[in-house]
Each structure stands twice: as structure tokens, then as C-alpha cells.
Coordinates of C-alpha atoms and ligand atoms in Angstrom, one line a residue:
X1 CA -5.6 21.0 17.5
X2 CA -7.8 20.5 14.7
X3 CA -10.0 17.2 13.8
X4 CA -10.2 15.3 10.5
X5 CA -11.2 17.5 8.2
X6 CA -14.5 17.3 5.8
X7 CA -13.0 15.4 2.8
X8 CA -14.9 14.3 -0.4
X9 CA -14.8 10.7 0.1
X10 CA -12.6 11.0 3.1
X11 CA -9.5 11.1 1.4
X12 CA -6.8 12.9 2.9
X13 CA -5.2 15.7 0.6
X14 CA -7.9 15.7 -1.6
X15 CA -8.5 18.7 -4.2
X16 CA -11.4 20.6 -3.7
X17 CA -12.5 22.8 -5.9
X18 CA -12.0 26.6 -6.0
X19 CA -8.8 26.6 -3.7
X20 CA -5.4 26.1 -4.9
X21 CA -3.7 27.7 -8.0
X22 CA -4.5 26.1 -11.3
X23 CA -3.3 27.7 -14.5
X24 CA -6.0 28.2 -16.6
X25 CA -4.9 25.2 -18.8
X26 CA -5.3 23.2 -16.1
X27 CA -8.5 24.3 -15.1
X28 CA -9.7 23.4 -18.5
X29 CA -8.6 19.6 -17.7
X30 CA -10.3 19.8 -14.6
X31 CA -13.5 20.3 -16.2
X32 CA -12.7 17.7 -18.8
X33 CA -12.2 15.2 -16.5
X34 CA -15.6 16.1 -14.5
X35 CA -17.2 16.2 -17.5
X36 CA -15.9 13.3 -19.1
X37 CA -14.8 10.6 -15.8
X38 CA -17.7 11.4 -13.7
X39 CA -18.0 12.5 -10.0
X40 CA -16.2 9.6 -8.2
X41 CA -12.1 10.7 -9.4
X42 CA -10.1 12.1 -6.9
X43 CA -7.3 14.3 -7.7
X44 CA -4.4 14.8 -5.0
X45 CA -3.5 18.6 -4.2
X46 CA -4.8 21.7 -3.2
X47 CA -3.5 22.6 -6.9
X48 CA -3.3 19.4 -8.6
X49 CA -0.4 18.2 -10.5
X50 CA -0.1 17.9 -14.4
X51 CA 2.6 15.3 -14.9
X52 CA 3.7 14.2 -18.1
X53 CA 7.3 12.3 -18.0
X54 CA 9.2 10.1 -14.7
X55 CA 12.5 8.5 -14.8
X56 CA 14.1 7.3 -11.3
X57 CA 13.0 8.6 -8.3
X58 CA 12.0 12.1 -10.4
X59 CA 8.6 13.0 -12.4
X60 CA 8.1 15.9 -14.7
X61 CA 5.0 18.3 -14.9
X62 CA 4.4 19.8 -18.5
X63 CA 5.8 22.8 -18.0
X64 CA 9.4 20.6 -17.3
X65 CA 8.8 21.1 -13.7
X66 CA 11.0 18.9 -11.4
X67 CA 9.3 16.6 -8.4
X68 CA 11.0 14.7 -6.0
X69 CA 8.9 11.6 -5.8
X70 CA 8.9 10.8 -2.4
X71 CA 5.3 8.5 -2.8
X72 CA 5.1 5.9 -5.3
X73 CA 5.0 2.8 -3.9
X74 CA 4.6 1.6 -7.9
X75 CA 7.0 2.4 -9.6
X76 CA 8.9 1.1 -7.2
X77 CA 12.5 0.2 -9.2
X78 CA 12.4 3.8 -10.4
X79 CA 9.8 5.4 -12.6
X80 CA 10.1 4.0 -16.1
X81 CA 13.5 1.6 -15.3
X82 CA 15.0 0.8 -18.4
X83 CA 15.3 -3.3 -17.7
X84 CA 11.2 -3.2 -17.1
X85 CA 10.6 -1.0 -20.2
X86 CA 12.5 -3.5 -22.2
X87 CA 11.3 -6.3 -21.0
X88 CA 7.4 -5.2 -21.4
X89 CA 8.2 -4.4 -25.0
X90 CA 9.7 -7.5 -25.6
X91 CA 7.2 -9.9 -24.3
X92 CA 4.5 -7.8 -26.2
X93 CA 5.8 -7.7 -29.6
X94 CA 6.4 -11.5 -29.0
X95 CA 2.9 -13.3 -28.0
X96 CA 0.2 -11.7 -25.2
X97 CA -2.2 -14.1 -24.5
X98 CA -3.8 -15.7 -21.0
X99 CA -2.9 -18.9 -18.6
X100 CA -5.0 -20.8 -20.8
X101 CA -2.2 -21.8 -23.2
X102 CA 0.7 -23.4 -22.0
X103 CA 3.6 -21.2 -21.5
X104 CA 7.2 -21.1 -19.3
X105 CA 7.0 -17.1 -18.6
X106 CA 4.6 -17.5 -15.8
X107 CA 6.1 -20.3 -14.8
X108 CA 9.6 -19.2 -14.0
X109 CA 8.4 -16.3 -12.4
X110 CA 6.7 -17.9 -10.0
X111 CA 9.2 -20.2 -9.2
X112 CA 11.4 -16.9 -8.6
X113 CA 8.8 -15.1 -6.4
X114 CA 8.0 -18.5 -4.9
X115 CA 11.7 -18.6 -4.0
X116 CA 11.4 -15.8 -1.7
X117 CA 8.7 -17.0 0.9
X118 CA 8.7 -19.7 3.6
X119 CA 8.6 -22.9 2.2
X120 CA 4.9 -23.4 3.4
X121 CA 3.2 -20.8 1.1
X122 CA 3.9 -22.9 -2.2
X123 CA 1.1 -22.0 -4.5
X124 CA 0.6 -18.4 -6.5
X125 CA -2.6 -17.4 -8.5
X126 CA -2.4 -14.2 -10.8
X127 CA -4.7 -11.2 -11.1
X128 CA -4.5 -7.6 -12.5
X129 CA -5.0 -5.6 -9.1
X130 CA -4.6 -6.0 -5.3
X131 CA -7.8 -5.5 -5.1
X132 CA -8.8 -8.6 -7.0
X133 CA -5.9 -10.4 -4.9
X134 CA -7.8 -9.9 -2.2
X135 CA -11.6 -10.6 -2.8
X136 CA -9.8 -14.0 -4.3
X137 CA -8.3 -14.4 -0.9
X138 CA -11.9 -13.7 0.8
X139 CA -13.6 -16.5 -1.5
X140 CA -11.0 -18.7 -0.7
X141 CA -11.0 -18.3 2.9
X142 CA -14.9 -18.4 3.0
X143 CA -14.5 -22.0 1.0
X144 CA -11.5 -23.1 3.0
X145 CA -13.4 -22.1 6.8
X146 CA -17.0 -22.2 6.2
X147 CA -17.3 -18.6 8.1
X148 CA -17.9 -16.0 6.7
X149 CA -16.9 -13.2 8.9
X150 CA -13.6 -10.8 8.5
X151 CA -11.7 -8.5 11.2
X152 CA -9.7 -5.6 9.8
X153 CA -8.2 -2.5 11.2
X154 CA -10.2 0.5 12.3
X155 CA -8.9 2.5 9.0
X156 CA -7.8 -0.2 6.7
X157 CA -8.0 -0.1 3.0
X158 CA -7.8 -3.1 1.3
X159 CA -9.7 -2.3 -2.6
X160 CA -12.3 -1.7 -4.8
X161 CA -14.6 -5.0 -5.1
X162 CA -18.0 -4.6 -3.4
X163 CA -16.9 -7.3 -0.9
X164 CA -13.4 -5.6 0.0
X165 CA -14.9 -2.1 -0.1
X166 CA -16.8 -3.3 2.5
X167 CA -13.8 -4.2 4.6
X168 CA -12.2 -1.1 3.6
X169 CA -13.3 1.1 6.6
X170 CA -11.1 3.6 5.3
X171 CA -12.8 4.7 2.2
X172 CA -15.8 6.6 4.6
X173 CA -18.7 6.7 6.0
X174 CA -20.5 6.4 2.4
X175 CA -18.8 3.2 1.9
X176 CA -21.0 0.6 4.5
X177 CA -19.3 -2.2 5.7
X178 CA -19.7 -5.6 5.2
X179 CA -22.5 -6.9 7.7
X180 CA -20.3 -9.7 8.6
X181 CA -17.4 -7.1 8.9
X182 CA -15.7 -6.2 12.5
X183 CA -13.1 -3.7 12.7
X184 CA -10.6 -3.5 15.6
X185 CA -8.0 -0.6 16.9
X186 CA -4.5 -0.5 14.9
X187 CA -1.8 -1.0 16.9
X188 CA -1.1 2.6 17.8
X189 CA 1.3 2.5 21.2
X190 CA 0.0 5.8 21.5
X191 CA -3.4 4.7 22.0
X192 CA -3.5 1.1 23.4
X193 CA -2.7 0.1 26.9
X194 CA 0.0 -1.9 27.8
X195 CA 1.9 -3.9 25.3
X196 CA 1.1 -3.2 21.4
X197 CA 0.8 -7.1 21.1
X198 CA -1.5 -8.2 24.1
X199 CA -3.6 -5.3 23.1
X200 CA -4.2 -5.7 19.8
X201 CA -4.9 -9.3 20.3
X202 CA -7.1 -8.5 22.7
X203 CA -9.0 -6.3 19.9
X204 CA -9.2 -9.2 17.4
X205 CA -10.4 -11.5 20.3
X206 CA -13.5 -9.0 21.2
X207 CA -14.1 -8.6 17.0
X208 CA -14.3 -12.8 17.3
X209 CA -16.6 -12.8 20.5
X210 CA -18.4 -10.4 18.9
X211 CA -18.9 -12.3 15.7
X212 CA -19.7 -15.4 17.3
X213 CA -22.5 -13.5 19.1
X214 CA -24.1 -12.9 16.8
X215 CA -24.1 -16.6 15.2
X216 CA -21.2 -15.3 12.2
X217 CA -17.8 -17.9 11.9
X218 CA -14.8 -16.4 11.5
X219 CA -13.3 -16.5 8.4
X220 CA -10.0 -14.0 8.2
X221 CA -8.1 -11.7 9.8
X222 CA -6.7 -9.6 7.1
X223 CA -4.5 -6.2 7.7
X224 CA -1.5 -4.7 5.9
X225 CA 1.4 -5.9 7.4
X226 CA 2.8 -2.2 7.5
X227 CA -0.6 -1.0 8.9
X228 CA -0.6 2.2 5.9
X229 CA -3.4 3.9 6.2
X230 CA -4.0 3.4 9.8
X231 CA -0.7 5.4 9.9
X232 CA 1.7 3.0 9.3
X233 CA 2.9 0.8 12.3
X234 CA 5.7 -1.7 12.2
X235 CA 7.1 -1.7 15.6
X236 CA 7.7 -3.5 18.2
X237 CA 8.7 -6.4 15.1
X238 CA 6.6 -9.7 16.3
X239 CA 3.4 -7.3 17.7
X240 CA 1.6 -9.3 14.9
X241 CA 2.0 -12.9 16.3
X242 CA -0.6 -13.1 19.5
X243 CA -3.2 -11.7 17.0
X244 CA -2.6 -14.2 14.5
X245 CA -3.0 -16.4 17.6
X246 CA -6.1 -15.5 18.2
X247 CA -7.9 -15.5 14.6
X248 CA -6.4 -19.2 14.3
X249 CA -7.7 -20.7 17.3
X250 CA -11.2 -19.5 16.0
X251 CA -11.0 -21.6 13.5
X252 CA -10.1 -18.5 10.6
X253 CA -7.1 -17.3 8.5
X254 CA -4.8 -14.8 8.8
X255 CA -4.4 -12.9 5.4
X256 CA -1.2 -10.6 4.8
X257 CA -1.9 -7.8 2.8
X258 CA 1.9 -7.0 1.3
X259 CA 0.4 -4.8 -1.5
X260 CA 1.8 -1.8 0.2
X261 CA 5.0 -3.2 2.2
X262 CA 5.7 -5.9 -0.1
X263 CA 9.0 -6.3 -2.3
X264 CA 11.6 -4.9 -0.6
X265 CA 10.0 -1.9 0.8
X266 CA 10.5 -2.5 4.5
X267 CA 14.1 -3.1 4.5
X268 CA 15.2 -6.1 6.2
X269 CA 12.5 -8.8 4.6
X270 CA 10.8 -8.8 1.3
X271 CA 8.0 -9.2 2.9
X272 CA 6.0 -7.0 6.1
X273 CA 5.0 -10.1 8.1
X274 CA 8.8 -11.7 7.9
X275 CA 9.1 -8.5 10.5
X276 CA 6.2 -10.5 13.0
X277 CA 8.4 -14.1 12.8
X278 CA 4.9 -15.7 10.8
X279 CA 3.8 -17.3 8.0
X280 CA 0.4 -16.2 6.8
X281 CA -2.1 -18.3 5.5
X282 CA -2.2 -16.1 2.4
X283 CA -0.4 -12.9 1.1
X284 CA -1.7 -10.7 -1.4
X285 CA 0.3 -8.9 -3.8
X286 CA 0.2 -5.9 -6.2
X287 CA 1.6 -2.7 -6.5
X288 CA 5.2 -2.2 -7.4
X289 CA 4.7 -6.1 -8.3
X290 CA 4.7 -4.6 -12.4
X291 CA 6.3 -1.2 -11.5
X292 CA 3.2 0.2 -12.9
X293 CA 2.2 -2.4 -15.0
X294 CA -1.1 -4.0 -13.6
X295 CA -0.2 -7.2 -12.3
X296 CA -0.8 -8.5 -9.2
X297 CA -1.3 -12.4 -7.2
X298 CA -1.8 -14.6 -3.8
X299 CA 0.7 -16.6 -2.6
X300 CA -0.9 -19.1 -0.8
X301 CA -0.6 -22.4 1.5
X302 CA -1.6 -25.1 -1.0
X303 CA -4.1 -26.5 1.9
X304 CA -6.5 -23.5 2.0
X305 CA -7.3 -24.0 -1.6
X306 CA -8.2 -27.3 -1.1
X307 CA -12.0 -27.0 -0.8
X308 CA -12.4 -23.7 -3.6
X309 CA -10.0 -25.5 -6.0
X310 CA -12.4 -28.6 -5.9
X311 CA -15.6 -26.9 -6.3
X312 CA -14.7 -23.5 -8.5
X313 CA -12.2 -22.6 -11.3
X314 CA -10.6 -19.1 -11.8
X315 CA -10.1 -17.7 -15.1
X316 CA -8.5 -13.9 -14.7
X317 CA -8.4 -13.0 -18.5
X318 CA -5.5 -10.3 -18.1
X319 CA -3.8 -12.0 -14.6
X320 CA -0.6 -13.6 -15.0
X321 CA -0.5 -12.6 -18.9
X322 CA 3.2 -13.5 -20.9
X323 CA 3.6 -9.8 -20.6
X324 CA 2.7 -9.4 -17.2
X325 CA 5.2 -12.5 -16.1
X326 CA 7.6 -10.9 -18.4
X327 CA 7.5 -7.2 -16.7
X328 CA 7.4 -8.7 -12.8
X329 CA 10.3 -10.9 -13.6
X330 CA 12.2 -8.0 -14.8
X331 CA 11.3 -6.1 -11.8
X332 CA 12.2 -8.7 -9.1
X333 CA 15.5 -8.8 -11.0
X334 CA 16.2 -5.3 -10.4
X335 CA 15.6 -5.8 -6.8
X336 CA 17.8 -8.6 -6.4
X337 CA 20.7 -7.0 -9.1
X338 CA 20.7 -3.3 -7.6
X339 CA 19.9 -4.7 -3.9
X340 CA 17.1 -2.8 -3.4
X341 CA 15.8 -4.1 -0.3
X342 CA 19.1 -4.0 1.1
X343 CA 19.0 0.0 -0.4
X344 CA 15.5 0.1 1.7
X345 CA 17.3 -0.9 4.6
X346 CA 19.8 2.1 4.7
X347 CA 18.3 4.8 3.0
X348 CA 15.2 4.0 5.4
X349 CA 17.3 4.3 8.4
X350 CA 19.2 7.2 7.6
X351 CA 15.6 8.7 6.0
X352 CA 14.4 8.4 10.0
X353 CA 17.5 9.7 12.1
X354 CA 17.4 12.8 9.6
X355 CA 13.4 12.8 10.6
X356 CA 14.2 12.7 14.3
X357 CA 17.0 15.5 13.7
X358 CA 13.9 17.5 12.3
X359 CA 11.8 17.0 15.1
X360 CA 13.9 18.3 17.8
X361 CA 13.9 21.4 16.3
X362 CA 10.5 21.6 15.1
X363 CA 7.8 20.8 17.7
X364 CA 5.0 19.7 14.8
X365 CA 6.8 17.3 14.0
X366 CA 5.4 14.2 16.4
X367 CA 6.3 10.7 16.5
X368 CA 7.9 8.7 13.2
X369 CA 7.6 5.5 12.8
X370 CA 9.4 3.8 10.2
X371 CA 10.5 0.4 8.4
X372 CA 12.9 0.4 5.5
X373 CA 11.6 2.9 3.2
X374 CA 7.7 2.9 4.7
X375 CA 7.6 5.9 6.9
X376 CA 5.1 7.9 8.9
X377 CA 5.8 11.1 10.4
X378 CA 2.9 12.7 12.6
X379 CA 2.1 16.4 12.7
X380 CA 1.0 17.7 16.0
X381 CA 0.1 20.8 17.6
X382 CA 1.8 22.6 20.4
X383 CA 4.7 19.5 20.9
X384 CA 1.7 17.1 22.4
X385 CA 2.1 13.9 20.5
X386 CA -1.7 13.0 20.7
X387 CA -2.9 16.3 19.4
X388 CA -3.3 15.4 15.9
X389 CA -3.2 18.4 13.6
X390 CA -4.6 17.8 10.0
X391 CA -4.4 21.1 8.7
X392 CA -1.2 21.7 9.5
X393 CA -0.2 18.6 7.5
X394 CA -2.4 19.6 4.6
X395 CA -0.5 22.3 4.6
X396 CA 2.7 21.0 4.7
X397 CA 2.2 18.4 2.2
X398 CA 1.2 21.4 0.0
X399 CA 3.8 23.5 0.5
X400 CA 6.1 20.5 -0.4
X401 CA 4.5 20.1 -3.4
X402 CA 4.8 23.7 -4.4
X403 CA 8.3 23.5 -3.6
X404 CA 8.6 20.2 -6.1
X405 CA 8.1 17.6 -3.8
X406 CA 5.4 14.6 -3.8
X407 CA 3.9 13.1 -0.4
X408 CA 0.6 12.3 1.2
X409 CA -0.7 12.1 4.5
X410 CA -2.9 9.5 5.9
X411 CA -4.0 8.0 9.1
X412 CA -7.3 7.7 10.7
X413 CA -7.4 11.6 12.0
X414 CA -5.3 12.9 8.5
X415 CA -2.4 14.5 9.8
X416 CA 0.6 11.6 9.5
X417 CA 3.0 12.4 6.7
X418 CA 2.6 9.4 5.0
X419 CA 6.7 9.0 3.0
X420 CA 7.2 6.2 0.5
X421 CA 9.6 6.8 -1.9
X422 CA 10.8 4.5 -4.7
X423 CA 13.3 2.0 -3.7
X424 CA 16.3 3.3 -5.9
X425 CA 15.9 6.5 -3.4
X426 CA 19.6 8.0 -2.5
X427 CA 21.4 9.3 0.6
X428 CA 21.2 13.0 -1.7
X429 CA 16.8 12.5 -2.4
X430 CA 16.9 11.8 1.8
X431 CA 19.2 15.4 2.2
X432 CA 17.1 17.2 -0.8
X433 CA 13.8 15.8 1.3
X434 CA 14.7 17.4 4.2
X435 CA 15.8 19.8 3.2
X436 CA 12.6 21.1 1.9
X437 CA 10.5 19.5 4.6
X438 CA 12.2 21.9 7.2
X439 CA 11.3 24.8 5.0
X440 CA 7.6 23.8 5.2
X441 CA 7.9 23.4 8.9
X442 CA 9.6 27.0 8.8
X443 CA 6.5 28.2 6.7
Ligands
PMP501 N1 -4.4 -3.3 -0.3 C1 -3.7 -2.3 0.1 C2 -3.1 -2.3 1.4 C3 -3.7 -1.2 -0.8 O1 -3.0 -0.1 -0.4 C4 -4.3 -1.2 -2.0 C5 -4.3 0.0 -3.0 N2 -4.1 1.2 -2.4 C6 -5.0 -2.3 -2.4 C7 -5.0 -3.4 -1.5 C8 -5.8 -2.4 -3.7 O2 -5.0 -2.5 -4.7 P1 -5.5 -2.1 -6.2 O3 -5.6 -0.6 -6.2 O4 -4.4 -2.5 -7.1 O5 -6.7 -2.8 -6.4

């Protein structure tokens, strides 16, 4: 069993210099990039990857090398899908200009996106990032409750603002947290007691006492709804609920971050928290929201904006852009027309059993937990389940990458093979997967 390993910036599968196998070509860039971007960039691999070209579910290093990409959770219709392509190109050589002008684009997308969540979350605002989304959903929430204090998960990552890197435990110990931050357990089976809901409840009622203690009102509870970088947890469906309980009753919101699990990706909702029978005070959304294009939003109750709508205006000169509205109409199309979600569903569940299959012949492989096409896979030492064994997963998600596959591991102890493949992925990409994941287990 091995622990967490020392990480710049506590990133899982991060390159550090001086291993891996960099042409020399590549080396070069390296320096480039130090030189020219600073000392904050991370770079995945322990020999990064030099990609030039992606079309589907495939990229393409400069050499013509072929990768499997079984972790973009943006280009989430397929790398470079035709129908988006056009569509950004169209809108652009037309008219690009903000939500100060009059214009139906934005409009009729968000009447479509609209269309897909319960009728009580009615509004939508537009940004560039999810990151954005969300430090709009913390002023809101601060406006709307008065409190000012947030709960999140033990590892969550939520962005890049000052405000939600510090409720972004996730990012390190050289991030601090917000002093009006409190972070609770994720809701690991493995590791709570008793029932996944009651317990994690009870987590988000201690984080409230605790803020309350010390003279702080609650403003939010906000987690991913597919808990990613705690590991990724979506089972049992409804865990969510009591906690949601809880954070309401103290007078605060409950914020769904769907910038991960959002659009499709968990099968049988559009949406993560459709999985926990709620509605959320507010849902942020980005990611595969442009398939790579940077647009992002909150979908909101129209109530909660209330008291920040009368007192402050947002301006977000690039959010909700013609050619923004233009690209994420084209790529909710695309899910609706190629039934991705429903593609999500089925690839996702046949992506698990072929997991499972692996495990029971390879004792590394711990427990998977899965929705749709959001999937975790833990890797363990000696067939315990709570021996967490990082370096065997760096290793693994090396050798896959070697071997012309792309994944990541996350988690708050770096060893759960973290699998989120674009949603156009095939019965043939889950084989080909396997496939080589069994001969890194083999290696
Ligand atoms: N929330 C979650 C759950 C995320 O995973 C991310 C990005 N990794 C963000 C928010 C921030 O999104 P962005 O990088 O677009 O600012």
C-alpha cells in the first residue's frame, strides 16, 4: 500500500520533470512552455503528450500517433463534431457581439436548455467558464441568504476564482480555504458508517453546527453531483436528498455543480442530481456545454436572484456571445439527434460489467463505481479494497497511455482510475479499452 504521492500542486498524474521519455523535440517545448507560461502549468504524463488533430472519440499526436480518448469530458459530442464546427463558423462570420444588443440566438437556446430542467429552475445567466458559474452562484447565494458560509466535499474542485479556489480543497494544501469554508467526508460507502445518506447528512449537519459556532450563516451547500474528484460517487441514487435536507433547514442553498456530470453524461438524466429525485436551488454549467468552446451558465430558481438582481447587474463580456449560443445549441442538438444520453446509458453499463469482468481476474482492480459514462475504478493492493495504491495507478494510467490510451486518476488518496470518455463512445472503444487496460494490469 502506498500513500498519496508528493505531487506539484497535488495533482494526480502530474509530469515531473526528468522521468518519462520525451523526444528531444518535445523536451525543447517543455522548456518553451517553462520559459514562456511560467511555473503554475501542469502537464499530464510521466511523458507528456504532443497532440495535434481529434475527430470522435480519437486524438492524434504529431507523429500521427493514435489515442483512444477515454477522458474528455469536453469534447463531449466527439472531438471536433462536424454540426459544432459548422455552426461556430457560421455564427462568427455572421455578427459576435455580447447580451447587450438584442438578439434571438441566446434566446432560443435557452429556451432549449431551459426545456430540459424541472419547471422550477426557470432562469439562465451566461459565463465563459464553470468556474465563473460558480463564484456567480456564491454571490448570489451570499445576496439571496445573508450567510456567508459554504460546505463542500473533503476533495472537491469547483474553479479558479479566488473565492472558489478557496472551496476547492482539492487543489492542495498551498491553496488555503476560505475562512468561512467547512468541508465534509464524500459519500464513500467504504468509509462512512451506516447508510451513505444518513451519514453524509450527518457530515453537512456538523459542517452547519460548526459554522454557526462560530457566529458564520450558512450560505450553500455546493458539491458535484457525480462527486469527481472525490472519486466519483453516484450510488445509492437519492443519497443526496437528506443532505440537501439539512443545508435547507439552515436557512442556505443547495448548489449543483453539473460541470462534470452534466449533459447527458450520467446516462439516465441530463442532469447528476435528477439521479437524487431534487431540484437544486442552482446548477452550474460548463464543460462539454460548447464541446470545447468556452461557454458556460447557472440555471437558477428565479427567487434566489431576487435580492442580487435588485441591488447588482452582471455584464460577462464573452458569456452567452451569438457564437457561443450558436455552438451550445448545436451541441445539445447532437445530443438529442444521436441520443447521446441514451448512448451514455448503454455504453456506461456495458463499460462497467466489462470492468467487473476485469476485476475478478485481476485483484488491483478494487471497487467501480459508475453512472452512464462517469466511471471510477479503484486500484488496490493485495485484493483489500481500502488499501489504496497510487503508484500502481500512476502506473497504469501510464502504461495506457504508452499503449495509446488517454485516462486520469483522481480521488482524495490518487489511485481511482478516473474514465470519462466522450459520449459518442462505442461498444468497439469499451472492447479496445479493455482490452489494453488488462494489459496494463498484466504489466
Ligand atoms: N466544477 C467542476 C466540478 C469542475 O470539474 C471544474 C473544472 N475542472 C470546474 C467547476 C471549473 O470549470 P472551469 O475550468 O471551466 O472554470
Amino acid at each position: 500500500m502506498t500513500d498519496r504521492p508528493t505531487l506539484p500542486g497535488a495533482m494526480p498524474n502530474a509530469y515531473q520533470p526528468g522521468k518519462g521519455n520525451l523526444p528531444p523535440g518535445d523536451q525543447a517545448l517543455v522548456a518553451r512552455r517553462q520559459r514562456l507560461l511560467g511555473p503554475a502549468y501542469r502537464l499530464f504524463y510521466e511523458t507528456p503528450v504532443h497532440l495535434v488533430r481529434g475527430e470522435g472519440v480519437w486524438l492524434y499526436d504529431k507523429d500521427g500517433k493514435a489515442y483512444l480518448d477515454t477522458y474528455n469530458n469536453v469534447a463531449s459530442v466527439g472531438h471536433c463534431h462536424p454540426r459544432v464546427v459548422e455552426a461556430t463558423a457560421r455564427q462568427s462570420a455572421i455578427f459576435a457581439s455580447h447580451t447587450r444588443y438584442l438578439h434571438d440566438g441566446i434566446l432560443e437556446y435557452a429556451e432549449r436548455l431551459l426545456a430540459h430542467f424541472p419547471p422550477a429552475l426557470s432562469h439562465v445567466m451566461f459565463t465563459c467558464t464553470g468556474s465563473e458559474a460558480n463564484d456567480l452562484a456564491f454571490r448570489i447565494a451570499r445576496a439571496q441568504t445573508g450567510g456567508t458560509g459554504f460546505i463542500v466535499t473533503e476533495n472537491a474542485y469547483h474553479g479558479v476564482t479566488h473565492a472558489i479556489a478557496g472551496m476547492s480543497p482539492s487543489l492542495g494544501a498551498g491553496v488555503p480555504l476560505g475562512e468561512h469554508v467547512r468541508t465534509v467526508p464524500a459519500p464513500d460507502p467504504l468509509r462512512l458508517a451506516g447508510d451513505v445518506g444518513a451519514a453524509f447528512a450527518a457530515g453537512v449537519q456538523a459542517a452547519v453546527d460548526d459554522l454557526l459556532r462560530h457566529g458564520i450563516r450558512p450560505a450553500a451547500l455546493i458539491v458535484d453531483t457525480v462527486f469527481s474528484s472525490d472519486g466519483v460517487f453516484a450510488d445509492p441514487p437519492g443519497f443526496l436528498a437528506p443532505a440537501v435536507g439539512v443545508i435547507r433547514r439552515a436557512g442556505g442553498l443547495f448548489i449543483a455543480d453539473e460541470v462534470q456530470p452534466g449533459f447527458g453524461r450520467t446516462g439516465q438524466a441530463m442532469w447528476g442530481f435528477q439521479r437524487h429525485g431534487l431540484t437544486p436551488d442552482m446548477v452550474s454549467l460548463g464543460k462539454p456545454m460548447g464541446n470545447g468552446y468556452p461557454v458556460a451558465g447557472l440555471v437558477m430558481r428565479p427567487e434566489v436572484i431576487e435580492s442580487f438582481g435588485s441591488k447588482a447587474r452582471y455584464f460577462n463580456t464573452f458569456g452567452g456571445n451569438a457564437v457561443a449560443a450558436a455552438t451550445a445549441m448545436a451541441v445539445l442538438q447532437v445530443v438529442e439527434d444521436e441520443g447521446l444520453m441514451q448512448n451514455a446509458a448503454t455504453v456506461g453499463a456495458l463499460f462497467r460489467a466489462g470492468l467487473e469482468d476485469l476485476a475478478t481476474r485481476h485483484d488491483a482492480l478494487g471497487p467501480i463505481r459508475s453512472a452512464g459514462l462517469f466511471l471510477g475504478a479503484e486500484i488496490v493492493a493485495g485484493g483489500d479494497p481500502l488499501a489504496a495504491d497510487a503508484a500502481a495507478c500512476g502506473r497504469i494510467v501510464n502504461h495506457l497511455r504508452d499503449n495509446g490510451v488517454l485516462i486520469s486518476a483522481t480521488g482524495p488518496r490518487a489511485n481511482v482510475l478516473k474514465i470519462r470518455p466522450p459520449l459518442v463512445f462505442s461498444a468497439e472503444n469499451v472492447a479496445f479499452f479493455l482490452d489494453r487496460l488488462e494489459a496494463a494490469l498484466k504489466a
